[in-house]
PDB file of C-alpha atoms in Angstrom:
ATOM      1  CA  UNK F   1       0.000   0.000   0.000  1.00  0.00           C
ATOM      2  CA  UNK F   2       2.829   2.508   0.494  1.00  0.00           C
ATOM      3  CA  UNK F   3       4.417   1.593  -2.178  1.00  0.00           C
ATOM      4  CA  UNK F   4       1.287   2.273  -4.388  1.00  0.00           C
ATOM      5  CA  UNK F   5       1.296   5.760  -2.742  1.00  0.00           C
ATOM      6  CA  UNK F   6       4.393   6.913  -3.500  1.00  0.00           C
ATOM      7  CA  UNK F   7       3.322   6.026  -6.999  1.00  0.00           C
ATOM      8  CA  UNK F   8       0.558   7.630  -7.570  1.00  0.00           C
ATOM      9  CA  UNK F   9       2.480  10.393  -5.583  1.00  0.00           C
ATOM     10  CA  UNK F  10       4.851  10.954  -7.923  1.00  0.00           C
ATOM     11  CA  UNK F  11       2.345  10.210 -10.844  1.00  0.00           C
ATOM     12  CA  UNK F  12       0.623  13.301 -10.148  1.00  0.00           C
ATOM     13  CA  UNK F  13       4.069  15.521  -9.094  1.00  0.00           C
ATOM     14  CA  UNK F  14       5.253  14.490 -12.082  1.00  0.00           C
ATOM     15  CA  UNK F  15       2.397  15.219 -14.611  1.00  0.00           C
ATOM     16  CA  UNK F  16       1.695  18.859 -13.089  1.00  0.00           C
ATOM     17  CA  UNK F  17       5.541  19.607 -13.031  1.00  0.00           C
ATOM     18  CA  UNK F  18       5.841  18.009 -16.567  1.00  0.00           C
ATOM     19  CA  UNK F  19       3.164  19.991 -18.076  1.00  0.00           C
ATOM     20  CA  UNK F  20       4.370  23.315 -16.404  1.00  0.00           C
ATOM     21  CA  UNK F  21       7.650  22.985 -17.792  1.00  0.00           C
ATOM     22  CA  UNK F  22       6.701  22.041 -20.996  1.00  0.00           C
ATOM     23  CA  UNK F  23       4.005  24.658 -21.068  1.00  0.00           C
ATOM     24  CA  UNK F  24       5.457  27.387 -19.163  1.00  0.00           C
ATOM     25  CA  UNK F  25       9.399  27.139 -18.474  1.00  0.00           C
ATOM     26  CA  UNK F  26       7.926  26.108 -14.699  1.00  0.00           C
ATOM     27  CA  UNK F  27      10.097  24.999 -12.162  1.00  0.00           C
ATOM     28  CA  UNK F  28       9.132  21.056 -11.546  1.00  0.00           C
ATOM     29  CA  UNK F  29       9.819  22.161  -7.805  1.00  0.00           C
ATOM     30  CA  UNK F  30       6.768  24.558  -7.431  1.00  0.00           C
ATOM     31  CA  UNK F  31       4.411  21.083  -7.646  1.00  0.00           C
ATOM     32  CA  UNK F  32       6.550  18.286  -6.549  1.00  0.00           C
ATOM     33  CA  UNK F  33       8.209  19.555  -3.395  1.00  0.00           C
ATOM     34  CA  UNK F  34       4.726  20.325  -1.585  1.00  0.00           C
ATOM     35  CA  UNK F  35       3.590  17.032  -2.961  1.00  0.00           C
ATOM     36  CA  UNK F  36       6.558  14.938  -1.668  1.00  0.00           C
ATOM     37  CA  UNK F  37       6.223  17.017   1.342  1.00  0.00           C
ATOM     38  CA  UNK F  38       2.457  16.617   2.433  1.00  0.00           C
ATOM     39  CA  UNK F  39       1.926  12.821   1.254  1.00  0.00           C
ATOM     40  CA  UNK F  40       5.537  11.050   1.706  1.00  0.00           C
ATOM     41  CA  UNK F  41       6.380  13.388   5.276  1.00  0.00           C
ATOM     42  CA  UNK F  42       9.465  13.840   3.180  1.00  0.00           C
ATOM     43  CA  UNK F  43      12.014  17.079   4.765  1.00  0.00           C
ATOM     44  CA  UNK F  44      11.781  19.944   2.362  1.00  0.00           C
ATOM     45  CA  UNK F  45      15.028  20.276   1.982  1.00  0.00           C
ATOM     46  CA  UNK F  46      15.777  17.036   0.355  1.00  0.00           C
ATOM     47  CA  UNK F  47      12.318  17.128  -1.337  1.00  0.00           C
ATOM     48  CA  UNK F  48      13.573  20.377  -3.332  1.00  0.00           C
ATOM     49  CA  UNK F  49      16.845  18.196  -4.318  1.00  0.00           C
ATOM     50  CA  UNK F  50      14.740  15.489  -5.880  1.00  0.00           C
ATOM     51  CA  UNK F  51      12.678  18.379  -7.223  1.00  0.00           C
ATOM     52  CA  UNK F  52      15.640  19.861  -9.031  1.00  0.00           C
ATOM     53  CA  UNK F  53      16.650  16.732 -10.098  1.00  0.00           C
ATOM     54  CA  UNK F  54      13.709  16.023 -12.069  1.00  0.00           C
ATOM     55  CA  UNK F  55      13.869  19.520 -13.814  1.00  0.00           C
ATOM     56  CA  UNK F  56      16.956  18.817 -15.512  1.00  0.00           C
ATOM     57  CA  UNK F  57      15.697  16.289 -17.988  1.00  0.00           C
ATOM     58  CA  UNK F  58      12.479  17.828 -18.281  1.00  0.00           C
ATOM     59  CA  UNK F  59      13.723  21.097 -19.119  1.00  0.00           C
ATOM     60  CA  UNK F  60      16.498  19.606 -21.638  1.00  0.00           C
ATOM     61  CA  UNK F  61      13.780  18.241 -23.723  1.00  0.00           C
ATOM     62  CA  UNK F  62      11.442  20.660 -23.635  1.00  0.00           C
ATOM     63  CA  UNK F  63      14.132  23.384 -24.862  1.00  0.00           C
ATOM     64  CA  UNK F  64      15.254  20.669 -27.525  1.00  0.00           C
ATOM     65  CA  UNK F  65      11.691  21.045 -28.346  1.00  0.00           C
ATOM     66  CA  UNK F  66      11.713  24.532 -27.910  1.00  0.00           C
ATOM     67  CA  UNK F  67      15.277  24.401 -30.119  1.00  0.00           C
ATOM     68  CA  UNK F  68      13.819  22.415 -32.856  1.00  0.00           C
ATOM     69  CA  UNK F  69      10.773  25.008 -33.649  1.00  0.00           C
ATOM     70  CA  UNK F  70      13.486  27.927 -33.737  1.00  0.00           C
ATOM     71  CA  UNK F  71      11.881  29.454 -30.416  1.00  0.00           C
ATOM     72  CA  UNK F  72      14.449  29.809 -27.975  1.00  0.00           C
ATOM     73  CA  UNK F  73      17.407  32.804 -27.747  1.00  0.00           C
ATOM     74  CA  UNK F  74      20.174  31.539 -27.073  1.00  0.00           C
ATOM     75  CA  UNK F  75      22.356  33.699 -27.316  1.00  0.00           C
ATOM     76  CA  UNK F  76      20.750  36.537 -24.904  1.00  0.00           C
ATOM     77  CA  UNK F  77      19.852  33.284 -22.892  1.00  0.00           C
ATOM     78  CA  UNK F  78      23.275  32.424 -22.131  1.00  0.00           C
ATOM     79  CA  UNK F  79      24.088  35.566 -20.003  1.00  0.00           C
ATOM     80  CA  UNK F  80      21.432  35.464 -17.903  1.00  0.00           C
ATOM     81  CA  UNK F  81      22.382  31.399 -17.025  1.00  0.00           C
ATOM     82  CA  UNK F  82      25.960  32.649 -15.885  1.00  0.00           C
ATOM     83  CA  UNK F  83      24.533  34.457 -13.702  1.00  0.00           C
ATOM     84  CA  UNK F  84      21.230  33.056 -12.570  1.00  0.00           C
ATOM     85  CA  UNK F  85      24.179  29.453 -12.162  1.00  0.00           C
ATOM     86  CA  UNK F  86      26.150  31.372  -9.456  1.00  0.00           C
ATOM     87  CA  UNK F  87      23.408  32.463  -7.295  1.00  0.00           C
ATOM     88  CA  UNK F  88      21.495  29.101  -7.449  1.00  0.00           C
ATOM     89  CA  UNK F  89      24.585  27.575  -5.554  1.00  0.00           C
ATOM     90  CA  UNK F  90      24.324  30.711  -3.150  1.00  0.00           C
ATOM     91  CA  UNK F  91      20.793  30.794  -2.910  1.00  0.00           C
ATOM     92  CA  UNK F  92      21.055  26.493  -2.029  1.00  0.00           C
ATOM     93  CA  UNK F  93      24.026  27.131   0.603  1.00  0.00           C
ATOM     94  CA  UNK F  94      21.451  29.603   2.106  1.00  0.00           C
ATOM     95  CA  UNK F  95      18.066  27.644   2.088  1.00  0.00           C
ATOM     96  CA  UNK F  96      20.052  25.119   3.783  1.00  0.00           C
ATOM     97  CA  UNK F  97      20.356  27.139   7.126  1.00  0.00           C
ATOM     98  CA  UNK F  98      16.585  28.102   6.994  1.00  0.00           C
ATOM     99  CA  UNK F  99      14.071  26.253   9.258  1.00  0.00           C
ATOM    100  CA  UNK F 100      12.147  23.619   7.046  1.00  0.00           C
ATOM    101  CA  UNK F 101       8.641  25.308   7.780  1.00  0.00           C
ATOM    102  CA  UNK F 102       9.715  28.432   5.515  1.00  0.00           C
ATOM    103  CA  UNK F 103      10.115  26.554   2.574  1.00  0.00           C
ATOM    104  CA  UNK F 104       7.111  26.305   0.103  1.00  0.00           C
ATOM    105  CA  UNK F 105       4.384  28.690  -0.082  1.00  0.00           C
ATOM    106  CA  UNK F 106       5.865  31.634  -2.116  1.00  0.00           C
ATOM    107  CA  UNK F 107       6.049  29.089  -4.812  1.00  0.00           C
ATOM    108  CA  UNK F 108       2.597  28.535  -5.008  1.00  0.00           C
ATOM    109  CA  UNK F 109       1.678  32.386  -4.899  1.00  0.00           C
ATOM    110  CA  UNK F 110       3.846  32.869  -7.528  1.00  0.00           C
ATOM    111  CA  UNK F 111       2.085  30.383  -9.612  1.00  0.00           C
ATOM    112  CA  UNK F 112      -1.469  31.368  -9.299  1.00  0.00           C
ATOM    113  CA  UNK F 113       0.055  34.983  -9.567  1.00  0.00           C
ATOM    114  CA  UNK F 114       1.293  34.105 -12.997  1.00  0.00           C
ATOM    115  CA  UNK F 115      -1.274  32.043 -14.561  1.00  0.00           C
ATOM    116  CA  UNK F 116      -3.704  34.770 -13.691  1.00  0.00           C
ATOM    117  CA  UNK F 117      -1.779  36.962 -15.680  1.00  0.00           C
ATOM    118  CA  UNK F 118      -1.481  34.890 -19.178  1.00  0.00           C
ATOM    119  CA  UNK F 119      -5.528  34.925 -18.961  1.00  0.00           C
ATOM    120  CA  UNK F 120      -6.167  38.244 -18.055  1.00  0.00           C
ATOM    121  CA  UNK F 121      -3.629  40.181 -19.788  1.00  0.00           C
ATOM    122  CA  UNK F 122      -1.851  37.529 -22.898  1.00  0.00           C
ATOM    123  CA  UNK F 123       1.667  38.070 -23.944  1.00  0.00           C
ATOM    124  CA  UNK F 124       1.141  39.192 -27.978  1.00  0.00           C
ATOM    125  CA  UNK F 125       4.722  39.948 -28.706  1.00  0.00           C
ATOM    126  CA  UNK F 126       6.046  39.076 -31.980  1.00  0.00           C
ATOM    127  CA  UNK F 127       9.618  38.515 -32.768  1.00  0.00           C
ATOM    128  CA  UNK F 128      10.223  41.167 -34.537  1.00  0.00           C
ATOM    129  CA  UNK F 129       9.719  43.899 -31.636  1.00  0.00           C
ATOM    130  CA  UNK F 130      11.217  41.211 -29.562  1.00  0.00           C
ATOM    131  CA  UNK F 131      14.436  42.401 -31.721  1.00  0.00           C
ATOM    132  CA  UNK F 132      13.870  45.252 -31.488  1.00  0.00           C
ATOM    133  CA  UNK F 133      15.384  45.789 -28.165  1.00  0.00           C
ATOM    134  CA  UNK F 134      18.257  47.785 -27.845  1.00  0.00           C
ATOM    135  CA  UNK F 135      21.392  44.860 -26.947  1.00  0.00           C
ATOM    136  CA  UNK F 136      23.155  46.865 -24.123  1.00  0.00           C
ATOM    137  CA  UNK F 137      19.293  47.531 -22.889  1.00  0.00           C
ATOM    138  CA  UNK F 138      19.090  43.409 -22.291  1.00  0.00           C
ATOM    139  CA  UNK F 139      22.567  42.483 -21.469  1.00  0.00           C
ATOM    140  CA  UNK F 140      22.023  45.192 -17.860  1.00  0.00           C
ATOM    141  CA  UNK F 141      18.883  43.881 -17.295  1.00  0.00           C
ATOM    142  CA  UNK F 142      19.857  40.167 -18.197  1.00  0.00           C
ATOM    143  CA  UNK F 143      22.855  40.387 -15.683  1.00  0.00           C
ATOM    144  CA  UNK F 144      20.322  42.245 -12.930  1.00  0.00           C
ATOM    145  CA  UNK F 145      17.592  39.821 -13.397  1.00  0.00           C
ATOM    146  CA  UNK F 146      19.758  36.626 -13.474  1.00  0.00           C
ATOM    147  CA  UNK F 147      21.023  37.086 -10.142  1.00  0.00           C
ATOM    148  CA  UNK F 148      17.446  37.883  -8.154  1.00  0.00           C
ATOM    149  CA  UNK F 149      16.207  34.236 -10.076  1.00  0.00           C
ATOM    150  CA  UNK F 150      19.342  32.671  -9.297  1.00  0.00           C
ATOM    151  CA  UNK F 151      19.083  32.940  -5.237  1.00  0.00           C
ATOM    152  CA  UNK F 152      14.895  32.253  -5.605  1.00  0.00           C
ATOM    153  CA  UNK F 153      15.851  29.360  -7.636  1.00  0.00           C
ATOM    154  CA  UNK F 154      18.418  27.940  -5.200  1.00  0.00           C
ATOM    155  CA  UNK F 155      16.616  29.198  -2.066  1.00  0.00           C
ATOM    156  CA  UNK F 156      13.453  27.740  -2.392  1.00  0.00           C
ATOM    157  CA  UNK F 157      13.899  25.314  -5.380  1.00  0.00           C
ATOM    158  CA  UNK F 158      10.959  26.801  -7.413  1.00  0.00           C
ATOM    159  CA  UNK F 159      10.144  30.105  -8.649  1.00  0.00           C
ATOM    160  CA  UNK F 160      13.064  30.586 -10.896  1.00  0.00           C
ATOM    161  CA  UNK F 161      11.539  29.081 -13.996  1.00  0.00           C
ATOM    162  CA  UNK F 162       8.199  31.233 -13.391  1.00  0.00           C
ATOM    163  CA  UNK F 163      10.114  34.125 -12.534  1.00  0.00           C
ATOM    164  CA  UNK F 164      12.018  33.992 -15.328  1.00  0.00           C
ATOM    165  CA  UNK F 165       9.194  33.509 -18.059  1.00  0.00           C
ATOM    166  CA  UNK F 166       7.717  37.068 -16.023  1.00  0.00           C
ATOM    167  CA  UNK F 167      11.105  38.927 -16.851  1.00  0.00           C
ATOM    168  CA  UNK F 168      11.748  37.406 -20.303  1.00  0.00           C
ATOM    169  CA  UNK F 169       8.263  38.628 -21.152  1.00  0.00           C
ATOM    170  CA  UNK F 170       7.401  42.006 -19.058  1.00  0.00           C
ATOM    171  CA  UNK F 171      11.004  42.914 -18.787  1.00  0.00           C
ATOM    172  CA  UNK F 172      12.770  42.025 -21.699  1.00  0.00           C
ATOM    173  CA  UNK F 173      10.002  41.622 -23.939  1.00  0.00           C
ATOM    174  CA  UNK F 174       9.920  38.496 -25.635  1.00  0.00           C
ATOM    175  CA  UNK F 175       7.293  36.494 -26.862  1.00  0.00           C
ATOM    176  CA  UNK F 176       5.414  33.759 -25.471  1.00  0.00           C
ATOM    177  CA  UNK F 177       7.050  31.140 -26.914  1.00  0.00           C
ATOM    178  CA  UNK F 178      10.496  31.815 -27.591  1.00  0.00           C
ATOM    179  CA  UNK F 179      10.216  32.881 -23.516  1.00  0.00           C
ATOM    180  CA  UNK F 180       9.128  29.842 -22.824  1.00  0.00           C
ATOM    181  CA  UNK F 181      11.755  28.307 -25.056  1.00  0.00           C
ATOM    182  CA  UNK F 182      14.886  30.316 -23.472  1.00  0.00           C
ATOM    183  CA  UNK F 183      13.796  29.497 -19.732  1.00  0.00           C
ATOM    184  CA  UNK F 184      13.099  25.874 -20.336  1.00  0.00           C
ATOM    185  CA  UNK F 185      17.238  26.525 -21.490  1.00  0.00           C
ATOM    186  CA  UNK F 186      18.235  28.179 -18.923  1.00  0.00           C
ATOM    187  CA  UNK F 187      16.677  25.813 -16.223  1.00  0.00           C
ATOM    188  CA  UNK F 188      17.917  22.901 -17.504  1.00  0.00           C
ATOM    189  CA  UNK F 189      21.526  24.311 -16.228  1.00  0.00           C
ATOM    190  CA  UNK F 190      20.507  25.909 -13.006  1.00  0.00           C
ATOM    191  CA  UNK F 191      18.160  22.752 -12.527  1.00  0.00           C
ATOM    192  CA  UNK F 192      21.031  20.996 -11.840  1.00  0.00           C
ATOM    193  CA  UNK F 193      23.708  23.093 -10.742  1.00  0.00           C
ATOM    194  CA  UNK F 194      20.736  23.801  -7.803  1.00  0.00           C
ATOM    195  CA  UNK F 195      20.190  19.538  -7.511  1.00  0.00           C
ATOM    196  CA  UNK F 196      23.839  18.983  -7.447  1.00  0.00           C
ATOM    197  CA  UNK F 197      24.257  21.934  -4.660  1.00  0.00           C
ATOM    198  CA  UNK F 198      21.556  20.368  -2.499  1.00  0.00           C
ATOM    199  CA  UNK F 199      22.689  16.649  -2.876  1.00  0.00           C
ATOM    200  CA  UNK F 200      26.243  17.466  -1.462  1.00  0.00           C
ATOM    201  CA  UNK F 201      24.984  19.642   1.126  1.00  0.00           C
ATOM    202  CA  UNK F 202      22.141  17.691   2.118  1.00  0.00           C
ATOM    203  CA  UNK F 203      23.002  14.873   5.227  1.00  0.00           C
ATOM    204  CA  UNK F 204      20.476  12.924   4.172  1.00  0.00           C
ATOM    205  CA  UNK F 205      20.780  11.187   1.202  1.00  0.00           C
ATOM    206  CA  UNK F 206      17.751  10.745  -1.385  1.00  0.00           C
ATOM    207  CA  UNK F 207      14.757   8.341  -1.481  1.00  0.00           C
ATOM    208  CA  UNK F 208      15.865   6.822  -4.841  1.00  0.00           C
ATOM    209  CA  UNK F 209      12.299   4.925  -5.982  1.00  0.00           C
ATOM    210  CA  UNK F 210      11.316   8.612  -5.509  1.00  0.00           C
ATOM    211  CA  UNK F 211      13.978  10.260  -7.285  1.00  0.00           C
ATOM    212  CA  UNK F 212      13.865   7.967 -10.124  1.00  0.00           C
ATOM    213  CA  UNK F 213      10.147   8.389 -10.097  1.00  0.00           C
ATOM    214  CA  UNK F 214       9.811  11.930 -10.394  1.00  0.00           C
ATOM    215  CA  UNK F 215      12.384  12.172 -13.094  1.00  0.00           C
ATOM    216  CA  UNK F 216      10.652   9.512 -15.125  1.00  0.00           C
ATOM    217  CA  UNK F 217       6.778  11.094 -14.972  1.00  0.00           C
ATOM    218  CA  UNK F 218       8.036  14.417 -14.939  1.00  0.00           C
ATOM    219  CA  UNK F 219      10.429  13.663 -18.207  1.00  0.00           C
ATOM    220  CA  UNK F 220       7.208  11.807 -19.987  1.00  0.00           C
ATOM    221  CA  UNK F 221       4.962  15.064 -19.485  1.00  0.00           C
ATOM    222  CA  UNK F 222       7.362  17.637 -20.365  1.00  0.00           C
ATOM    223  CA  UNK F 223       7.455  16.050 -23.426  1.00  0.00           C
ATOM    224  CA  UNK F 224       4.036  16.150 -24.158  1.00  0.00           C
ATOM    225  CA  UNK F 225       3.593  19.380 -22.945  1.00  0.00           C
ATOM    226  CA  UNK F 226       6.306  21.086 -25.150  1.00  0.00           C
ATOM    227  CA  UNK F 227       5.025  19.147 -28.172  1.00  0.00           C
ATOM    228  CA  UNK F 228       1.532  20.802 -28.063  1.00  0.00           C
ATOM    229  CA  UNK F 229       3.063  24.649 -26.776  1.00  0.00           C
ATOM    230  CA  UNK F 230       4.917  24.904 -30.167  1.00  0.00           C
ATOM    231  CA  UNK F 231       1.823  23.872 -32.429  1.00  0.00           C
ATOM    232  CA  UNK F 232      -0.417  25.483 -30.365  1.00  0.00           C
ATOM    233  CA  UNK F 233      -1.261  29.254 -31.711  1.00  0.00           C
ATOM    234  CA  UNK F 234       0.229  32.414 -29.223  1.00  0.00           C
ATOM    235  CA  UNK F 235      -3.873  32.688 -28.019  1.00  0.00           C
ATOM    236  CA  UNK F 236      -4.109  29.401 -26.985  1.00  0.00           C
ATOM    237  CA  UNK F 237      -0.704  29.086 -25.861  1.00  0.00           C
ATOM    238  CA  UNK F 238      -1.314  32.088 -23.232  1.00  0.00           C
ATOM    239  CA  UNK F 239      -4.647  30.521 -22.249  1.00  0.00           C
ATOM    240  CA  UNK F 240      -3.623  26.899 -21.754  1.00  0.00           C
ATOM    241  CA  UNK F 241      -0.353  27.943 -19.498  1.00  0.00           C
ATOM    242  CA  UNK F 242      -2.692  30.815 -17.667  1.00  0.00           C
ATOM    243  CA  UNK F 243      -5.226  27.731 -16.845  1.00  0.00           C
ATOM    244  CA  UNK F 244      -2.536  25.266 -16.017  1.00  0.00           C
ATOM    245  CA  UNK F 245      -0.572  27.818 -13.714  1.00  0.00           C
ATOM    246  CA  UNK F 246      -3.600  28.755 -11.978  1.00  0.00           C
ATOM    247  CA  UNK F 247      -5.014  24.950 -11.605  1.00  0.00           C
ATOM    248  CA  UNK F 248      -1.283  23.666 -10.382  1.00  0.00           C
ATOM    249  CA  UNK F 249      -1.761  26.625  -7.532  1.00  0.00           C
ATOM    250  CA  UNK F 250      -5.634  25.906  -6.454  1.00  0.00           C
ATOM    251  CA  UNK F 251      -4.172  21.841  -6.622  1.00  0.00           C
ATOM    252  CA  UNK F 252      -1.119  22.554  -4.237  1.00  0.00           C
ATOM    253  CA  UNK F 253      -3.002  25.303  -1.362  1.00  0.00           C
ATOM    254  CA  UNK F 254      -6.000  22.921  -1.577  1.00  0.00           C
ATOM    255  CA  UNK F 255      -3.572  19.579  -0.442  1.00  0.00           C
ATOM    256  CA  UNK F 256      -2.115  22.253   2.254  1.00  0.00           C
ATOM    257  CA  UNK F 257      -5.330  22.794   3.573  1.00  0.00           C
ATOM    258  CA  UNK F 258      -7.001  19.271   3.653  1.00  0.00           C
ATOM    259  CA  UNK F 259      -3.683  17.479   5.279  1.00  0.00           C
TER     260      UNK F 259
END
């Protein structure tokens, strides 16, 4: 029977992570750590690890994806991973010294927050004023914004992939997809430059049916998710991540308040 649950645990962890990365550059840690947390009595800490861990796949083949339908910047993309990579490893060293009760809920907030916004108020931002963007313009704000994601990303394991579709698109002005695209890129690296971090630091090692788990169901999703964002028209594309965003958040606070 326990066994079963930790199945179906990591079933469901894995299909909302999946389908947030593949639709929306999400970090896999904003569903599966308060999922691994509430039903398996798992520590946070190492729950974010496992988290991580299951990003880095995910995200590698959604931006191959991503690659393959010419919607990711990499280029641009590259200077905001330098830095968003160094303060992921500060951000984890941090987190690690923080009571486990902190951990969690800002992720969640941040999710709703987000998907609320792709329904309300759609990213329509072709590539061509994406271009348009003067190149010292992004580079200051590429460096500035890198480092805030970084720490989020390493601090609390989640955020950084949702934080970083909200700059790439607000900030920077890109659109929808190629966003999507160039964070799904980006978190592949800080994915597990954050997993590694935690691992080492982390005295207890990893629940490996778990780990292996997660990265499995979460791999399998992000797949399937990434294959239907880059056919899917910019409309749709802004409705379906608003709608999965926002059901991923009412999913996690409702398992918070019932257990």
């Amino acid at each position: 029977m326990e066994l079963l649950i930790t199945v179906i645990v990591c079933l469901v962890a894995g299909c909302g992570a999946g389908l947030g990365t593949g639709f929306a550059g999400m970090s896999a840690a904003a569903v599966i750590t308060p999922m691994l947390v509430t039903f398996l009595d798992m520590p946070a800490y190492s729950a974010i690890g496992i988290a991580l861990a299951s990003d880095v796949l995910a995200s590698a083949v959604s931006a191959y994806t991503y690659w393959k339908n010419k919607n990711i910047d990499i280029k641009n993309g590259i200077v905001m991973m330098v830095t968003v990579l160094l303060f992921t490893a500060v951000g984890s060293y941090i987190a690690s010294l923080v009571p486990n009760e902190t951990m969690g809920g800002f992720s969640v907030f941040m999710t709703m927050m987000l998907g609320v916004k792709f329904i309300v108020k759609p990213v329509n931002t072709t590539k061509e004023a994406m271009e348009a963007v003067s190149p010292q313009k992004r580079l200051i704000q590429s460096i500035l914004c890198g480092t805030m994601i970084g720490f989020i990303c390493g601090f609390i394991g989640a955020g950084g992939g949702m934080m970083m579709l909200m700059i790439l698109t607000m900030v920077l002005g890109y659109e929808l997809k190629t966003a999507v695209g160039t964070s799904v890129f980006i978190m592949t690296f800080t994915a597990l430059t954050g997993s590694v971090s935690h691992f080492i630091i982390d005295t207890e090692k990893p629940d490996l049916l778990v780990l292996v788990l997660c990265i499995l169901f979460t791999l399998l999703f992000a797949r399937i998710g990434a294959r239907f964002a880059n056919k899917a028209s910019t409309k749709t594309l802004n409705r379906a991540t608003g709608i999965i965003l926002v059901v991923l958040g009412i999913i996690i606070l409702g398992v918070g308040a019932l257990v």
